[in-house]
Each structure stands twice: as structure tokens, then as C-alpha cells.
CSV table of C-alpha atoms in Angstrom, one decimal:
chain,number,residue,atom,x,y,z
A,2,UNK,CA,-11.8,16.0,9.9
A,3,UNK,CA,-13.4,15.4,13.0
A,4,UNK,CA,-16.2,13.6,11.1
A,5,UNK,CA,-14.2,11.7,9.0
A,6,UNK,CA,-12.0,10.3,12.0
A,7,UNK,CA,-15.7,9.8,14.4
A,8,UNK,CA,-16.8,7.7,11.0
A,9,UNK,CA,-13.5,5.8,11.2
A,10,UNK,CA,-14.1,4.5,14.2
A,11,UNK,CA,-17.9,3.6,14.0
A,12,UNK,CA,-17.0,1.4,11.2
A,13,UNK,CA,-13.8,-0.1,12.8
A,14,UNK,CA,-16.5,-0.7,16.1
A,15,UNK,CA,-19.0,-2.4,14.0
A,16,UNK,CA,-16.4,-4.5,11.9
A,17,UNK,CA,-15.0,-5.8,15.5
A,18,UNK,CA,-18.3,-6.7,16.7
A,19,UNK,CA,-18.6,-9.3,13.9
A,20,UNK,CA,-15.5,-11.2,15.1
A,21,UNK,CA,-14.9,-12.8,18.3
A,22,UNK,CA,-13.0,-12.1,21.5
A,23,UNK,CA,-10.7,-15.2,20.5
A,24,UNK,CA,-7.2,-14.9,18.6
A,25,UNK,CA,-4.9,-17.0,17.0
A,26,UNK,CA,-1.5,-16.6,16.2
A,27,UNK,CA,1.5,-18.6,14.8
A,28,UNK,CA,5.2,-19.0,15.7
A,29,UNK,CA,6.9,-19.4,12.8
A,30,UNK,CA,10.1,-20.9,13.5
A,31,UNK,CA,12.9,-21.2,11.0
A,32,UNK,CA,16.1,-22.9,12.5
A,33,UNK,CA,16.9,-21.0,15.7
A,34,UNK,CA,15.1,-17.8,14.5
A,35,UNK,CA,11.2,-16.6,14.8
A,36,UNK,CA,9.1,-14.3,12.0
A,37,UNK,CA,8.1,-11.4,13.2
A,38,UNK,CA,5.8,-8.5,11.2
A,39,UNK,CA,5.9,-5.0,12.4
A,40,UNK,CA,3.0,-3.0,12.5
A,41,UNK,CA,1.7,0.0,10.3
A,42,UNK,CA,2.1,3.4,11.5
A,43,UNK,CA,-1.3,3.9,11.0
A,44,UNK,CA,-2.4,0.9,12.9
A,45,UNK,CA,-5.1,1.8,15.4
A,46,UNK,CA,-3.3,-1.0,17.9
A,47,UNK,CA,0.4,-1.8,18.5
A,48,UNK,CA,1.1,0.9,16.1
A,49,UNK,CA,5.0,0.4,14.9
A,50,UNK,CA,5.1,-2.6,17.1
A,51,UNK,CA,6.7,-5.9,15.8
A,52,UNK,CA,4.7,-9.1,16.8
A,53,UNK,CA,3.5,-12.8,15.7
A,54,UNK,CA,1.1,-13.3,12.7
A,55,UNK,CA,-2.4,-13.8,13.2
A,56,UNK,CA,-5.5,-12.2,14.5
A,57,UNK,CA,-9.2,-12.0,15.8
A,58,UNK,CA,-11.5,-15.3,14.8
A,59,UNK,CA,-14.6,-14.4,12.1
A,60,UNK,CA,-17.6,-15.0,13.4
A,61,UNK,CA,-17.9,-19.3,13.0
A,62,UNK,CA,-14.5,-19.9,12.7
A,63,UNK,CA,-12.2,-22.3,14.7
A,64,UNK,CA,-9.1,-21.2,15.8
A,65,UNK,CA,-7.6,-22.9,12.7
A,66,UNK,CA,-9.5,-21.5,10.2
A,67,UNK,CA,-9.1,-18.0,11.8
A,68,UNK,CA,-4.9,-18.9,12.0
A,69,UNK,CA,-5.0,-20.2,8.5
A,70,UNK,CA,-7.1,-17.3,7.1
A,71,UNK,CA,-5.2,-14.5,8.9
A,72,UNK,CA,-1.4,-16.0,8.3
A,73,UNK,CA,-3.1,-15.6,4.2
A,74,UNK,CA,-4.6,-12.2,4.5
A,75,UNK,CA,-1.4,-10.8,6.9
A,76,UNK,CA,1.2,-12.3,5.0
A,77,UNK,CA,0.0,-14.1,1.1
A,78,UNK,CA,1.1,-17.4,2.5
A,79,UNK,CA,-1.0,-20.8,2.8
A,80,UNK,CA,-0.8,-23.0,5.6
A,81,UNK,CA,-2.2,-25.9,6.2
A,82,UNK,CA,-3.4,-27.6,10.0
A,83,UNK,CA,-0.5,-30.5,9.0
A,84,UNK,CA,1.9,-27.9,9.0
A,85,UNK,CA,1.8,-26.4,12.4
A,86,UNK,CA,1.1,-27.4,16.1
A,87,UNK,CA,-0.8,-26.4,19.0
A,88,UNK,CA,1.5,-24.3,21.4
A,89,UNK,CA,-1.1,-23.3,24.3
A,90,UNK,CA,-4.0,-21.1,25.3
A,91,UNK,CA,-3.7,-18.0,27.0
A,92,UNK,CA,-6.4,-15.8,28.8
A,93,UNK,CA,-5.5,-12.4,27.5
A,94,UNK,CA,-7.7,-8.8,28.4
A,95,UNK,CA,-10.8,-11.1,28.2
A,96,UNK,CA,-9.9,-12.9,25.2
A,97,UNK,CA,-8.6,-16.2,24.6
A,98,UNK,CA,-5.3,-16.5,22.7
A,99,UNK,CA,-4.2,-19.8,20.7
A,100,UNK,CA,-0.9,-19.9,19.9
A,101,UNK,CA,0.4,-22.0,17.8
A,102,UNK,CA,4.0,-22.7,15.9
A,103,UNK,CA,5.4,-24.2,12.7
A,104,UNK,CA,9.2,-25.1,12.2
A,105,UNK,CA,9.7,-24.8,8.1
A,106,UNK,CA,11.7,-22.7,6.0
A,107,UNK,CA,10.3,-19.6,4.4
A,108,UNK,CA,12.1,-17.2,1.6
A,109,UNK,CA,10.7,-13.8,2.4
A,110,UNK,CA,10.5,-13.0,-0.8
A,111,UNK,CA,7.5,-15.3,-1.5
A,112,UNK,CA,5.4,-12.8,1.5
A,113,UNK,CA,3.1,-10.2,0.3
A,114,UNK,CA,2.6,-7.8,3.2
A,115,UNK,CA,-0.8,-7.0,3.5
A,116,UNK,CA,-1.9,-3.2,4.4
A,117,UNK,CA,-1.7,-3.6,8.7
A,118,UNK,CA,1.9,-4.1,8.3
A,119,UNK,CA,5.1,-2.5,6.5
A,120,UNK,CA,7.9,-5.1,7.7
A,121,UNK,CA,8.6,-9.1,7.8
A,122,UNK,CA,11.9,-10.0,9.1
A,123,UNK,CA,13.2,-13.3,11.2
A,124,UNK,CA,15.3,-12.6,14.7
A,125,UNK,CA,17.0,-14.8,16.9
A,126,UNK,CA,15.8,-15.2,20.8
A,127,UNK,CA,18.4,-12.2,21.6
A,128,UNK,CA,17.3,-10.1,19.3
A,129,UNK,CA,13.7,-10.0,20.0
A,130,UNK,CA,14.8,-10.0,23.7
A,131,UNK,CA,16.5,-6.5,23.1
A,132,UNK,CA,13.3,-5.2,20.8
A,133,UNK,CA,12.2,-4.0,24.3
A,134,UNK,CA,9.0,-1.8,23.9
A,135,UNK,CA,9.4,-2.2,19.9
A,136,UNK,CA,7.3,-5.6,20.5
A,137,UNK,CA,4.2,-6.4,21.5
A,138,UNK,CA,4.3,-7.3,25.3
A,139,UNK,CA,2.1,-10.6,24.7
A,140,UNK,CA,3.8,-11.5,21.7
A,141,UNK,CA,7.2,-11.8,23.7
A,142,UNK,CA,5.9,-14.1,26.6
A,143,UNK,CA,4.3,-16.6,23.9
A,144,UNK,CA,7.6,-16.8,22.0
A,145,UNK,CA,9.6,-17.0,25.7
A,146,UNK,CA,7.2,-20.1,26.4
A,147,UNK,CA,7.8,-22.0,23.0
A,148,UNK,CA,12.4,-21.0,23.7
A,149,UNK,CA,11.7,-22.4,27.0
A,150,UNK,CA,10.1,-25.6,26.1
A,151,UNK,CA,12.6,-26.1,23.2
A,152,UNK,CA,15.4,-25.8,25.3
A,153,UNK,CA,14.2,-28.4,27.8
A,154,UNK,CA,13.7,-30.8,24.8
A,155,UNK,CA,17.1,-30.6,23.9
């Protein structure tokens, strides 16, 4: 067992090596409500936790490409770079993080799940405000900057 699990984590090690400290993620917006996927159990990080699509760049990809290509491995959905905006760029544990958001309808029937994650669902500001320590930490300041700028524009 031991073997199996020290094996495990070699090959997660050498997989990560391959991509970049940089992430991307996207807001998806739809009315006054924001997508949110909740981590797999078996998740090695933010195990259970409910957070923003996206992920780690491949080694030389842009931050779109690595948005577009996670959003379509994470959830079975294409986007494309007219469909979304740039949001910001955080400095996260040594990583950069580029955030950015797309206002558009989306039937969650049409999302396939992939394995890293066993729930989709949309939530107003409130709600993910009271999802406390069920969300990732990060995940919950990027989506307080985006409510914050909204509500000046308006």
C-alpha cells in the first residue's frame, strides 16, 4: 500500500513539473450568480472544497490557452477569448494567478464533470459568503474583487 501511495505521488511530482507555476481561472457569471465546482474527495488539494474553474498552465501555453483548455477538460465546455475578460493578476504562494470572468448563460446540464470534481452548481454572493471553509480561500477573494467592481459600476 505504501508503495502504491509513494508511486502516486512520484508520478503526480513529475506531471507538475511539466506545467508551470502560473494559473488561470474563470468567473463565470450568470445574472447575479457565480459557477462554482466542488472538489473530489480524493483530490490531493482543496479536497471537498468548492472553487472557480481552471488550473495550472502546460508547459507553452498562455494564460488563455491554459483557461480555455482547463474550463474544456474541468467542465466539457468551449470557450472562446471573445467570450470572457481579463479580471486581474494575483501573486499567489509563488505563482501567478489570472483571473478572468465571462457573463453568459449556461444550462448545467450541457457540463460533463471531469474526474477532479463531483459537483457544479451556481450561488449568489451570499451564499458563497456563508460556504465559509467549504471554499477555497483564494477563490473567495477573486470573486469578492469582481462583486466589488460590479457594484461600483452600477
Amino acid at each position: 500500500m505504501y508503495y502504491l501511495k509513494f508511486n502516486w505521488k512520484i508520478g503526480y511530482l513529475q506531471d507538475m513539473a511539466k506545467k508551470e507555476d502560473k494559473v488561470s481561472l474563470l468567473l463565470w457569471v450568470k445574472g447575479n450568480k457565480y459557477l462554482l465546482l466542488k472538489r473530489d474527495k480524493d483530490e490531493h488539494q482543496h479536497s471537498e472544497k468548492w472553487g472557480l474553474p481552471g488550473g495550472r498552465f502546460d508547459e507553452g501555453e498562455d494564460k488563455e490557452e491554459a483557461l480555455e483548455r482547463e474550463v474544456k477538460e474541468e467542465m466539457g465546455v468551449s470557450i472562446k477569448g471573445k467570450d470572457y475578460k481579463y479580471l486581474d493578476k494575483y501573486p499567489k504562494d509563488s505563482k501567478d494567478v489570472y483571473v478572468f470572468y465571462l457573463e453568459q448563460d449556461l444550462d448545467l446540464k450541457d457540463v460533463t464533470l471531469s474526474e477532479e470534481h463531483g459537483n457544479v452548481q451556481f450561488f449568489t454572493y451570499k451564499e458563497i459568503l456563508d460556504l465559509g471553509k467549504d471554499a477555497i480561500p483564494s477563490n473567495l477573494e477573486f470573486i469578492k474583487d469582481y462583486h466589488k467592481a460590479k457594484e461600483k459600476k452600477n
